[in-house]
Coordinates of C-alpha atoms in Angstrom, one line a residue:
M1 CA 41.3 72.4 -38.4
I2 CA 38.7 69.9 -39.4
P3 CA 36.0 71.5 -41.5
Q4 CA 32.6 71.9 -39.9
G5 CA 30.9 70.4 -42.9
F6 CA 32.8 67.2 -42.4
I7 CA 31.8 67.0 -38.7
Q8 CA 28.1 67.3 -39.7
D9 CA 28.5 64.7 -42.4
L10 CA 30.2 62.3 -40.0
L11 CA 27.5 62.7 -37.3
S12 CA 24.8 62.0 -39.9
R13 CA 26.4 58.7 -40.8
V14 CA 27.2 57.3 -37.4
D15 CA 24.5 55.8 -35.1
I16 CA 24.9 57.1 -31.6
V17 CA 23.1 54.0 -30.2
D18 CA 25.9 51.8 -31.6
V19 CA 28.6 54.2 -30.3
V20 CA 27.2 54.4 -26.8
G21 CA 26.1 50.7 -26.8
R22 CA 29.7 49.6 -27.1
H23 CA 30.3 51.1 -23.6
V24 CA 26.9 51.0 -21.9
D25 CA 24.3 48.3 -21.7
L26 CA 21.2 49.8 -23.4
K27 CA 17.7 48.6 -23.5
K28 CA 14.9 49.7 -25.8
A29 CA 12.4 52.1 -24.1
G30 CA 9.8 53.3 -26.5
I31 CA 11.5 55.3 -29.3
N32 CA 14.6 55.7 -27.2
H33 CA 17.2 53.5 -25.5
K34 CA 17.9 53.5 -21.7
G35 CA 20.7 52.4 -19.4
L36 CA 22.7 53.2 -16.3
C37 CA 24.6 56.4 -16.6
P38 CA 28.4 55.8 -17.1
F39 CA 29.2 59.2 -15.6
H40 CA 27.8 58.8 -12.1
G41 CA 26.7 56.0 -9.9
E42 CA 23.0 55.1 -10.0
K43 CA 20.8 52.1 -9.4
S44 CA 17.9 53.1 -11.6
P45 CA 18.6 54.0 -15.2
S46 CA 18.2 57.6 -16.1
F47 CA 20.6 57.7 -19.1
I48 CA 18.6 58.2 -22.4
V49 CA 20.0 57.8 -25.9
S50 CA 17.8 59.2 -28.7
P51 CA 18.3 57.7 -32.2
S52 CA 16.0 60.4 -33.7
R53 CA 18.0 63.3 -32.3
Q54 CA 21.3 61.4 -32.2
T55 CA 22.0 62.7 -28.7
Y56 CA 22.4 61.3 -25.2
H57 CA 21.1 62.9 -21.9
C58 CA 21.2 61.9 -18.3
F59 CA 18.3 63.1 -16.1
G60 CA 20.4 62.3 -13.0
C61 CA 23.6 64.3 -13.5
G62 CA 22.6 66.4 -16.5
V63 CA 25.3 65.3 -19.0
H64 CA 24.3 65.5 -22.6
G65 CA 25.9 65.6 -26.1
N66 CA 26.4 63.8 -29.4
A67 CA 28.5 60.8 -30.4
I68 CA 31.8 62.9 -30.5
G69 CA 31.1 64.4 -27.0
F70 CA 30.3 60.9 -25.6
L71 CA 33.7 59.5 -26.7
M72 CA 35.5 62.5 -25.4
E73 CA 33.8 62.3 -22.0
H74 CA 33.8 58.5 -21.6
T75 CA 37.2 57.6 -23.1
A76 CA 39.0 60.8 -22.3
A77 CA 39.8 61.1 -26.0
T78 CA 40.7 64.5 -27.6
F79 CA 38.3 66.0 -30.1
V80 CA 40.5 64.9 -33.0
E81 CA 40.9 61.4 -31.6
A82 CA 37.1 61.1 -31.2
V83 CA 36.5 62.3 -34.8
E84 CA 39.1 60.0 -36.2
D85 CA 37.7 57.0 -34.3
L86 CA 34.2 57.6 -35.6
A87 CA 35.4 58.3 -39.1
Q88 CA 37.3 55.0 -39.2
Q89 CA 34.1 53.2 -38.1
V90 CA 32.1 54.5 -41.1
G91 CA 34.9 54.4 -43.6
M92 CA 35.5 58.2 -43.9
V93 CA 38.9 59.9 -44.2
V94 CA 39.4 63.0 -41.9
P95 CA 40.6 65.9 -44.0
Q96 CA 43.8 67.4 -42.8
D97 CA 44.3 70.4 -45.1
E98 CA 47.4 71.7 -43.3
R99 CA 49.4 68.5 -43.9
S100 CA 51.1 67.5 -47.1
P101 CA 50.1 64.3 -48.9
E102 CA 53.3 62.6 -47.6
Q103 CA 52.5 63.5 -44.0
R104 CA 49.0 62.2 -44.3
E105 CA 50.2 58.9 -45.8
K106 CA 52.8 58.6 -43.0
A107 CA 50.1 59.3 -40.4
K108 CA 47.8 56.8 -42.0
A109 CA 50.6 54.1 -42.1
E110 CA 51.4 54.7 -38.4
K111 CA 47.7 54.4 -37.5
Q112 CA 47.4 51.1 -39.3
K113 CA 50.6 49.9 -37.7
Q114 CA 49.4 50.7 -34.3
Q115 CA 46.1 49.0 -35.0
S116 CA 47.9 45.9 -36.2
L117 CA 50.1 45.8 -33.1
T118 CA 47.1 46.1 -30.7
D119 CA 45.4 43.2 -32.6
V120 CA 48.5 41.1 -32.0
L121 CA 48.5 42.0 -28.3
A122 CA 44.8 41.3 -28.0
R123 CA 45.4 37.8 -29.5
A124 CA 48.2 37.3 -27.0
A125 CA 45.9 38.3 -24.1
D126 CA 43.3 35.7 -25.2
F127 CA 46.1 33.1 -25.4
Y128 CA 47.2 33.9 -21.9
K129 CA 43.7 33.8 -20.5
A130 CA 43.1 30.4 -22.0
R131 CA 46.4 29.1 -20.5
L132 CA 45.3 30.4 -17.0
R133 CA 42.3 28.1 -17.1
E134 CA 44.6 25.2 -17.8
S135 CA 47.1 25.9 -14.9
P136 CA 46.0 24.8 -11.4
R137 CA 49.2 26.3 -10.1
A138 CA 48.5 29.8 -11.4
I139 CA 44.9 29.6 -10.3
G140 CA 46.0 28.5 -6.8
Y141 CA 48.3 31.5 -6.6
L142 CA 45.6 34.0 -7.5
K143 CA 43.2 32.3 -5.0
A144 CA 45.9 32.5 -2.3
R145 CA 46.0 36.3 -2.9
G146 CA 42.3 36.4 -2.3
L147 CA 41.1 37.0 -5.9
T148 CA 38.0 35.5 -7.4
G149 CA 37.4 34.3 -10.9
Q150 CA 35.1 37.3 -11.5
I151 CA 37.8 39.8 -10.7
A152 CA 40.3 37.9 -12.7
A153 CA 38.0 38.0 -15.7
R154 CA 37.3 41.7 -15.3
F155 CA 41.0 42.5 -15.5
G156 CA 41.6 39.9 -18.1
L157 CA 44.3 38.1 -16.0
G158 CA 46.2 35.2 -17.7
Y159 CA 49.2 33.0 -17.4
A160 CA 52.3 32.7 -19.6
P161 CA 53.5 29.0 -19.6
E162 CA 57.0 28.0 -18.7
G163 CA 58.1 27.0 -22.2
W164 CA 60.5 29.2 -24.2
R165 CA 58.3 29.3 -27.3
S166 CA 54.7 28.8 -25.9
L167 CA 53.3 31.6 -28.1
A168 CA 54.1 29.6 -31.2
S169 CA 50.9 27.6 -30.5
G170 CA 48.9 30.8 -30.3
F171 CA 50.0 32.5 -33.6
P172 CA 50.1 31.2 -37.2
S173 CA 53.7 32.2 -37.6
Y174 CA 56.2 32.5 -34.7
D175 CA 58.6 34.4 -37.0
D176 CA 56.1 37.2 -37.5
P177 CA 58.2 40.4 -36.9
Q178 CA 55.2 42.0 -35.1
L179 CA 55.7 39.6 -32.2
V180 CA 59.0 41.3 -31.6
E181 CA 57.8 44.8 -32.3
S182 CA 54.9 44.4 -29.8
G183 CA 57.4 43.2 -27.1
L184 CA 56.0 39.6 -26.8
V185 CA 59.1 37.9 -28.3
I186 CA 62.8 38.5 -27.9
T187 CA 65.3 38.0 -30.7
P188 CA 68.9 38.2 -29.3
E189 CA 71.7 39.5 -31.4
A190 CA 73.6 36.7 -33.1
E191 CA 77.2 36.4 -34.3
P192 CA 77.7 36.8 -38.1
G193 CA 76.8 33.6 -39.8
Q194 CA 74.7 32.2 -36.9
D195 CA 71.0 31.9 -36.7
T196 CA 69.1 33.7 -33.9
K197 CA 66.8 31.8 -31.6
R198 CA 63.6 33.6 -30.7
Y199 CA 61.9 33.1 -27.4
D200 CA 59.0 34.4 -25.4
R201 CA 59.6 37.4 -23.2
F202 CA 57.1 36.3 -20.6
R203 CA 57.5 32.8 -19.1
D204 CA 55.9 31.2 -16.0
R205 CA 54.2 34.4 -14.9
V206 CA 50.7 35.7 -14.1
M207 CA 49.9 38.1 -16.8
F208 CA 48.2 41.5 -16.3
P209 CA 47.0 43.0 -19.7
I210 CA 47.5 46.8 -19.8
R211 CA 44.8 48.7 -21.7
N212 CA 44.6 52.2 -22.9
V213 CA 41.5 54.4 -22.3
Q214 CA 39.9 53.0 -25.4
G215 CA 40.2 49.4 -23.9
E216 CA 42.8 48.2 -26.4
V217 CA 45.6 46.0 -25.0
I218 CA 48.9 47.9 -25.4
G219 CA 51.2 45.8 -23.2
F220 CA 51.6 43.4 -20.3
G221 CA 53.0 43.1 -16.8
G222 CA 54.0 39.7 -15.6
R223 CA 54.5 38.6 -12.0
V224 CA 56.5 35.5 -11.0
L225 CA 54.6 32.8 -9.2
D226 CA 57.5 31.7 -7.0
K227 CA 60.8 33.3 -6.1
G228 CA 62.6 34.9 -9.0
E229 CA 63.9 38.1 -10.5
P230 CA 62.6 40.4 -11.6
K231 CA 59.4 40.0 -9.5
Y232 CA 57.5 42.1 -12.1
L233 CA 58.4 42.2 -15.8
N234 CA 56.8 44.8 -18.1
S235 CA 56.5 45.1 -21.8
P236 CA 59.2 47.3 -23.4
E237 CA 58.5 50.6 -25.0
T238 CA 56.7 50.1 -28.3
P239 CA 54.8 52.2 -30.8
V240 CA 51.7 51.7 -28.8
F241 CA 53.1 51.4 -25.2
H242 CA 54.8 54.3 -23.4
K243 CA 55.3 53.7 -19.6
G244 CA 55.6 57.3 -18.8
R245 CA 52.1 58.1 -20.1
E246 CA 50.0 55.0 -19.4
L247 CA 48.4 53.8 -16.1
Y248 CA 47.3 50.3 -15.2
G249 CA 43.7 50.0 -14.4
L250 CA 42.6 53.3 -15.8
Y251 CA 40.2 51.7 -18.3
E252 CA 38.7 49.5 -15.7
G253 CA 38.5 52.2 -13.0
R254 CA 37.1 55.2 -14.9
Q255 CA 33.5 54.7 -13.8
A256 CA 34.5 54.1 -10.1
M257 CA 36.5 57.3 -10.2
R258 CA 33.4 59.2 -11.1
Q259 CA 31.3 57.4 -8.5
R260 CA 33.8 57.8 -5.6
G261 CA 35.0 61.3 -6.7
Y262 CA 38.7 60.6 -6.7
A263 CA 41.5 58.5 -8.3
L264 CA 43.8 56.4 -6.1
V265 CA 47.3 55.9 -7.4
V266 CA 49.1 52.9 -6.0
E267 CA 52.5 51.2 -6.8
G268 CA 51.6 47.7 -8.1
Y269 CA 49.3 45.8 -10.4
M270 CA 48.2 43.5 -7.5
D271 CA 47.3 46.5 -5.4
V272 CA 44.9 47.6 -8.1
V273 CA 43.3 44.2 -8.5
A274 CA 43.1 43.5 -4.7
L275 CA 41.4 46.8 -4.0
A276 CA 38.9 46.2 -6.8
Q277 CA 38.2 42.8 -5.2
Y278 CA 37.2 44.6 -2.0
G279 CA 35.0 47.2 -3.8
I280 CA 37.6 49.9 -4.2
G281 CA 37.7 50.0 -8.0
N282 CA 39.1 53.5 -8.5
A283 CA 42.7 52.6 -8.2
V284 CA 45.4 52.8 -10.9
A285 CA 49.1 52.0 -10.9
T286 CA 52.2 53.4 -12.6
L287 CA 54.0 50.9 -14.8
G288 CA 57.3 50.4 -13.1
T289 CA 58.2 54.1 -13.3
A290 CA 57.9 57.1 -11.1
C291 CA 54.7 59.1 -11.5
T292 CA 55.0 61.7 -14.2
A293 CA 53.3 65.0 -15.1
D294 CA 51.6 63.1 -18.1
H295 CA 50.1 60.6 -15.6
V296 CA 48.7 63.4 -13.5
H297 CA 47.3 65.2 -16.5
K298 CA 45.6 62.1 -17.7
L299 CA 44.0 61.5 -14.3
F300 CA 42.7 65.0 -14.0
R301 CA 40.7 64.4 -17.2
H302 CA 38.6 61.9 -15.3
T303 CA 38.4 63.4 -11.8
D304 CA 39.3 66.6 -9.8
T305 CA 40.8 64.7 -6.9
V306 CA 43.9 62.4 -6.9
V307 CA 45.2 60.5 -3.9
F308 CA 48.7 59.0 -4.0
S309 CA 49.3 55.9 -1.8
F310 CA 52.8 54.9 -0.9
D311 CA 54.5 52.5 1.4
G312 CA 56.0 54.1 4.5
D313 CA 59.6 53.0 3.8
A314 CA 62.4 55.2 2.4
A315 CA 61.6 54.1 -1.2
G316 CA 58.0 55.1 -0.7
R317 CA 58.9 58.5 0.6
R318 CA 61.2 59.1 -2.4
A319 CA 58.4 58.0 -4.7
A320 CA 56.1 60.5 -2.9
V321 CA 58.6 63.3 -3.7
R322 CA 58.5 62.4 -7.4
A323 CA 54.7 62.3 -7.3
L324 CA 54.6 65.7 -5.6
E325 CA 56.8 67.2 -8.3
A326 CA 54.6 65.7 -11.0
A327 CA 51.4 67.0 -9.4
L328 CA 52.5 70.5 -8.6
P329 CA 52.2 71.9 -12.2
H330 CA 48.6 70.7 -12.3
A331 CA 47.5 71.7 -8.8
T332 CA 45.0 74.5 -8.6
E333 CA 42.4 75.8 -6.2
T334 CA 39.8 73.7 -8.0
R335 CA 41.7 70.4 -7.8
T336 CA 42.7 68.3 -4.8
V337 CA 45.9 66.3 -4.4
K338 CA 46.6 64.2 -1.3
F339 CA 49.2 61.7 -0.1
L340 CA 48.5 58.5 1.8
F341 CA 51.3 56.8 3.7
L342 CA 50.5 53.3 5.0
P343 CA 52.4 51.6 7.9
T344 CA 55.8 50.2 6.8
E345 CA 54.6 46.6 7.2
H346 CA 51.7 47.1 4.7
D347 CA 51.0 47.9 1.1
P348 CA 47.4 48.5 -0.2
D349 CA 47.0 44.8 -1.1
S350 CA 48.0 43.5 2.4
Y351 CA 46.2 46.3 4.2
V352 CA 42.8 45.8 2.6
R353 CA 43.1 42.0 3.0
D354 CA 44.1 42.1 6.7
L355 CA 42.0 45.1 7.9
G356 CA 39.2 45.4 5.3
A357 CA 38.0 48.1 2.9
D358 CA 36.4 50.3 5.6
A359 CA 39.8 50.7 7.4
F360 CA 41.5 51.5 4.2
E361 CA 39.0 54.2 3.3
R362 CA 39.4 55.7 6.7
C363 CA 43.1 56.0 5.9
V364 CA 42.3 57.7 2.6
E365 CA 40.1 60.2 4.5
G366 CA 43.1 61.1 6.6
A367 CA 45.5 61.5 3.7
V368 CA 48.0 64.4 3.8
P369 CA 47.0 67.4 1.6
L370 CA 49.4 68.7 -1.0
S371 CA 50.2 71.9 0.9
R372 CA 51.3 69.9 4.0
Q373 CA 53.3 67.4 1.9
L374 CA 55.2 70.3 0.2
G375 CA 56.1 71.8 3.5
S376 CA 57.2 68.4 4.9
V377 CA 59.4 67.7 1.9
A378 CA 60.9 71.2 2.0
A379 CA 61.6 70.8 5.8
D380 CA 63.3 67.4 5.4
G381 CA 66.6 67.5 7.3
C382 CA 66.1 71.0 8.5
D383 CA 66.0 72.2 12.2
L384 CA 63.3 74.8 12.1
G385 CA 64.3 75.9 15.6
T386 CA 67.4 77.7 14.1
P387 CA 67.8 80.4 11.5
E388 CA 70.0 78.1 9.5
G389 CA 67.4 75.4 9.4
R390 CA 64.6 77.8 8.3
A391 CA 66.8 79.3 5.6
R392 CA 67.6 75.8 4.3
M393 CA 63.9 74.9 4.4
L394 CA 62.9 77.9 2.3
K395 CA 65.7 77.2 -0.2
Q396 CA 64.4 73.7 -0.7
A397 CA 60.8 74.9 -0.9
H398 CA 61.5 77.5 -3.6
P399 CA 61.9 75.1 -6.6
L400 CA 58.8 73.2 -5.5
W401 CA 56.7 76.3 -5.0
S402 CA 57.9 77.5 -8.5
L403 CA 56.3 74.5 -10.1
L404 CA 52.8 75.7 -9.1
P405 CA 50.7 77.5 -11.7
D406 CA 49.7 81.1 -11.0
G407 CA 46.6 81.3 -8.9
L408 CA 45.2 81.4 -5.4
L409 CA 46.8 78.1 -4.3
R410 CA 50.2 79.4 -5.2
R411 CA 49.6 82.6 -3.2
Q412 CA 48.2 80.7 -0.2
L413 CA 51.3 78.4 -0.1
L414 CA 53.6 81.3 -0.2
G415 CA 52.1 82.6 3.0
E416 CA 52.2 79.2 4.6
L417 CA 55.9 78.8 3.8
A418 CA 56.7 82.3 4.9
R419 CA 55.1 81.6 8.3
Q420 CA 57.0 78.3 8.6
G421 CA 60.2 80.1 7.8
Q422 CA 59.4 83.0 10.1
M423 CA 59.7 85.6 7.3
H424 CA 57.4 88.4 6.2
E425 CA 55.2 87.1 3.3
A426 CA 55.9 90.2 1.2
E427 CA 59.6 89.9 1.7
L428 CA 59.7 86.3 0.7
Q429 CA 57.6 87.0 -2.3
A430 CA 59.9 89.8 -3.4
L431 CA 62.9 87.5 -2.8
W432 CA 61.5 84.6 -4.8
L433 CA 60.1 86.7 -7.6
G434 CA 63.3 88.9 -7.9
Q435 CA 61.6 92.1 -6.8
A436 CA 62.8 94.8 -4.4
P437 CA 60.9 94.4 -1.1
S438 CA 58.8 97.4 0.0
P439 CA 60.0 99.3 3.1
S440 CA 57.1 97.9 5.1
A441 CA 58.0 94.4 4.2
A442 CA 61.7 94.9 4.9
A443 CA 61.1 96.2 8.4
P444 CA 57.7 94.7 9.6
D445 CA 58.4 95.2 13.3
D446 CA 59.1 99.0 13.1
A447 CA 56.3 101.4 13.8
P448 CA 54.6 102.7 10.6
G449 CA 55.8 106.1 9.5
E450 CA 58.9 106.1 11.7
P451 CA 62.4 105.4 10.5
P452 CA 64.1 102.5 12.2
A453 CA 66.1 103.4 15.3
E454 CA 69.9 103.7 14.6
K455 CA 72.1 101.7 16.8
P456 CA 74.9 103.7 18.6
R457 CA 78.3 103.2 17.2
W458 CA 81.1 101.6 19.2
Q459 CA 83.7 104.1 20.4
P460 CA 87.1 103.2 22.0
K461 CA 87.5 104.3 25.6
G462 CA 91.0 105.8 24.9
E463 CA 94.0 105.6 22.8
W464 CA 95.4 102.0 22.5
K465 CA 99.1 101.5 23.6
P466 CA 101.0 98.3 23.4
K467 CA 102.2 96.7 26.5
G468 CA 105.7 95.2 26.9
E469 CA 108.0 94.6 23.9
W470 CA 106.2 94.6 20.6
K471 CA 109.1 94.6 18.2
G472 CA 109.8 91.2 16.7
K473 CA 113.2 89.5 17.0
G474 CA 115.2 88.5 14.0
D475 CA 114.2 88.9 10.4
W476 CA 110.5 89.3 10.9
K477 CA 108.9 89.5 7.4
G478 CA 105.3 88.3 8.1
K479 CA 106.3 84.8 9.1
R480 CA 107.8 83.0 12.1
R481 CA 111.5 82.2 12.3
G482 CA 112.3 79.2 10.1
E483 CA 108.9 79.0 8.5
E484 CA 108.6 78.7 4.7
E485 CA 106.8 81.6 3.1
R486 CA 103.3 80.4 2.0
P487 CA 102.4 80.5 -1.7
A488 CA 100.0 83.2 -2.8
G489 CA 96.4 82.3 -3.7
P490 CA 93.7 80.4 -2.0
R491 CA 94.2 76.9 -0.7
T492 CA 91.8 74.2 -1.9
A493 CA 91.1 71.1 0.2
P494 CA 91.6 67.8 -1.7
P495 CA 88.3 66.2 -2.9
T496 CA 86.8 63.7 -0.6
P497 CA 85.2 60.4 -1.6
T498 CA 81.8 62.1 -1.2
D499 CA 82.9 64.9 -3.6
N500 CA 84.1 62.4 -6.1
A501 CA 81.0 60.2 -6.0
V502 CA 78.6 63.2 -6.5
R503 CA 80.8 64.8 -9.2
L504 CA 81.0 61.5 -11.2
L505 CA 77.2 61.1 -11.0
L506 CA 76.6 64.6 -12.2
Q507 CA 79.1 64.4 -15.1
H508 CA 78.1 60.9 -16.0
S509 CA 74.4 60.7 -15.1
E510 CA 74.0 57.3 -16.9
L511 CA 75.9 55.7 -14.0
W512 CA 72.9 56.3 -11.5
E513 CA 70.6 53.6 -13.0
P514 CA 73.0 50.6 -12.6
L515 CA 73.7 51.5 -8.9
P516 CA 72.2 49.0 -6.3
D517 CA 69.4 50.2 -4.2
E518 CA 71.5 50.1 -1.1
D519 CA 74.1 52.4 -2.7
R520 CA 71.4 54.8 -3.8
A521 CA 70.0 54.9 -0.3
L522 CA 73.5 55.7 1.1
L523 CA 73.9 58.5 -1.4
H524 CA 70.4 59.9 -0.5
E525 CA 71.4 60.1 3.1
L526 CA 74.4 62.4 2.4
P527 CA 74.0 65.6 4.4
G528 CA 74.2 69.2 3.1
T529 CA 74.9 70.1 -0.5
H530 CA 75.9 66.6 -1.5
G531 CA 72.5 65.2 -0.6
Q532 CA 70.7 68.1 -2.2
L533 CA 72.6 67.5 -5.5
I534 CA 71.7 63.8 -5.4
H535 CA 68.0 64.6 -4.8
W536 CA 68.1 67.0 -7.7
L537 CA 69.9 64.5 -10.0
E538 CA 67.2 61.8 -9.4
R539 CA 64.5 64.3 -10.1
H540 CA 66.2 65.2 -13.4
L541 CA 66.7 61.6 -14.4
T542 CA 63.0 60.9 -13.7
H543 CA 61.8 63.6 -16.1
H544 CA 64.6 63.8 -18.6
G545 CA 66.7 60.6 -18.4
A546 CA 70.4 60.4 -18.5
S547 CA 71.9 63.6 -20.0
P548 CA 75.3 65.0 -21.0
W549 CA 77.1 67.1 -18.5
A550 CA 76.3 70.3 -20.4
V551 CA 72.6 69.6 -20.1
V552 CA 72.8 68.7 -16.4
Q553 CA 74.9 71.8 -15.7
A554 CA 72.3 74.0 -17.4
G555 CA 69.6 72.5 -15.3
L556 CA 71.5 72.9 -12.1
Q557 CA 72.2 76.5 -13.0
A558 CA 68.5 77.2 -13.7
D559 CA 67.5 75.7 -10.3
G560 CA 70.1 77.7 -8.3
L561 CA 72.5 74.8 -7.7
G562 CA 75.1 75.7 -10.4
E563 CA 77.7 77.2 -7.9
Q564 CA 77.5 74.2 -5.5
A565 CA 78.0 71.7 -8.4
Q566 CA 80.8 73.8 -9.9
R567 CA 82.7 73.6 -6.6
L568 CA 82.8 69.9 -6.9
V569 CA 83.7 69.9 -10.6
R570 CA 86.3 72.7 -10.6
P571 CA 89.3 70.8 -9.1
S572 CA 89.1 68.1 -11.7
Q573 CA 88.7 70.7 -14.5
E574 CA 91.6 72.7 -13.3
L575 CA 93.8 69.6 -13.2
G576 CA 92.6 68.5 -16.6
I577 CA 91.4 65.1 -15.2
E578 CA 89.7 62.9 -17.8
E579 CA 88.4 59.6 -16.3
S580 CA 89.2 56.6 -18.4
D581 CA 86.9 54.5 -16.3
P582 CA 84.2 56.6 -14.6
A583 CA 82.2 53.6 -13.5
G584 CA 85.2 52.1 -11.8
D585 CA 86.0 55.4 -10.2
L586 CA 82.5 55.7 -8.9
S587 CA 82.5 52.2 -7.5
H588 CA 85.7 53.0 -5.7
A589 CA 84.3 56.3 -4.3
V590 CA 81.1 54.6 -3.1
S591 CA 83.2 51.8 -1.5
E592 CA 85.1 54.4 0.5
L593 CA 81.8 56.0 1.5
R594 CA 80.5 52.6 2.8
A595 CA 83.6 52.2 4.9
R596 CA 83.3 55.7 6.5
A597 CA 79.5 55.8 6.3
P598 CA 79.1 57.3 9.9
A599 CA 80.4 60.6 8.5
A600 CA 77.6 60.6 6.0
L601 CA 74.8 59.9 8.4
P602 CA 72.3 62.6 9.4
G603 CA 73.7 64.4 12.4
G604 CA 73.5 67.6 14.4
N605 CA 70.2 69.4 15.0
G606 CA 69.0 68.6 11.5
A607 CA 68.4 64.9 12.1
T608 CA 65.8 63.3 14.4
D609 CA 66.4 60.2 16.5
D610 CA 64.3 58.2 14.2
E611 CA 66.3 59.3 11.2
R612 CA 69.6 58.4 12.9
R613 CA 68.2 55.0 13.9
R614 CA 67.1 54.2 10.3
A615 CA 70.4 55.4 8.9
L616 CA 72.3 53.2 11.3
E617 CA 70.2 50.2 10.5
A618 CA 70.8 50.9 6.8
L619 CA 74.5 51.2 7.5
A620 CA 74.5 47.8 9.3
R621 CA 72.9 46.2 6.3
L622 CA 75.4 47.8 3.9
R623 CA 78.3 46.6 6.0
E624 CA 76.9 43.0 6.1
R625 CA 76.3 43.1 2.3
H626 CA 79.7 44.3 1.4
G627 CA 81.7 42.6 4.1
V628 CA 82.9 45.8 5.8
Q629 CA 83.8 45.4 9.4
P630 CA 82.2 47.9 11.9

């Protein structure tokens, strides 16, 4: 804990006018300073900073506090981060009594290292911005996307030249190890005795600087101007850049979030910039990863409403499922989460350019609430007109509902799901919470106070007598004449290609990432338990990454899927099979799935006509890609 005496000493040394002035344009007004409030939208300044009291106050929205409180509110910093930031500005050292001297030195070294890396990245951002002004081709590309110079300057857009070592002209030493550590330069591994040749990671790309909430450049995203792969290239993980925790556009969009009352999460950098060009400045984007719980937690520090926007294709629907799972642990009755699905031919960038900002905002107003999205995801592939379909829906809903924190929203959704599954709410609650249902819940249709009516037992009409000759001929010993006696014990069907593919992915989860998108889509369309396990595996990989089989097995067991997975794994375990080439075996199994893909398409009452059509179209594309004859 930081001593209170240090806090008071720190506040007496900092000047709140300087602290606030770095973020708000202030003008002298008598003995105070005045500006537009950064916490709500206003046209007339009502935000007052008092140097005599060392406080700020807004007469419009009522916010007030000291320099520490301002940094916490405006930059979403924690208390300790705000104190450390101010202490660094005035040359004070924050006392950390609970840490050893070695730990304090280590923390100080890490802080200095991070500051040094952000300085390198800021210098690279200036270099790329200067190169953009010298590249008519890059400027023409941005103009063709409808962007102005003002919006490019606001987001600090730049251009990485085509050369392999262009950054050498922007830094005193191209051999500086921090260029590699910051992700700007790549040093390939060399054979013993050979020199390595460094080269720029980003070449011939429009550059999007990624800033943290304090405004420091921590990484880059680069987009190709013409055709090329990958279309978007991001900085690697570094000591200052973590994709699973950072959001593009958060620094630029914080004030617009407060003004509009919500944060809009989109899928690409260009979506964020294009929306800002049309006056929708409250958009952010994930950095080439699925939305995580850390992303949602960070957004809820700036607003109480989050709207996720996704493309209407299969990839967009899968991304929406990941976002739902990330949002559920943070969803409460005081927060709002919605899901916006655009037409398949549009993304936010194209939609706002073709139809305008007003049309896009009308789409936002009609976004799907979290409760309805949860029910839709749970009912995917289920025929709610049958008991089997409703039971499957409730089974798929249970792990999602369990992610919700205790509170009114969780209770409300339990009732909604119970009605959707045509079950009594108390009975479903008892089932999901492991409690014994009350008699009234177990038999809701019976009259209160009366025992349920007992059904009459079946009675035979008379004594049964065989007709004709019943005695078998020959040596009847429980088998037909000439038939071999069956071996004792259960018979197990041989594993199918579907069994093998799912089993290999569960036991070797690192094989999922290298799979082509078409093969992932094929596996996602698997019906029944196989598809359920694939969906579970992708969720696990999103949150935990590739894991050993023991970890995956424990997770499956915890989510009630251990028995289904064990049925796939048991035959290989009993036979003592150890794959020498799991990747090759998986490739072979998926190839067989492609050849017999109709068996894996959605069918029966659980699939709609639209799902069958989309699956058949995907199958046709797969056959064409892999040369499989129909």
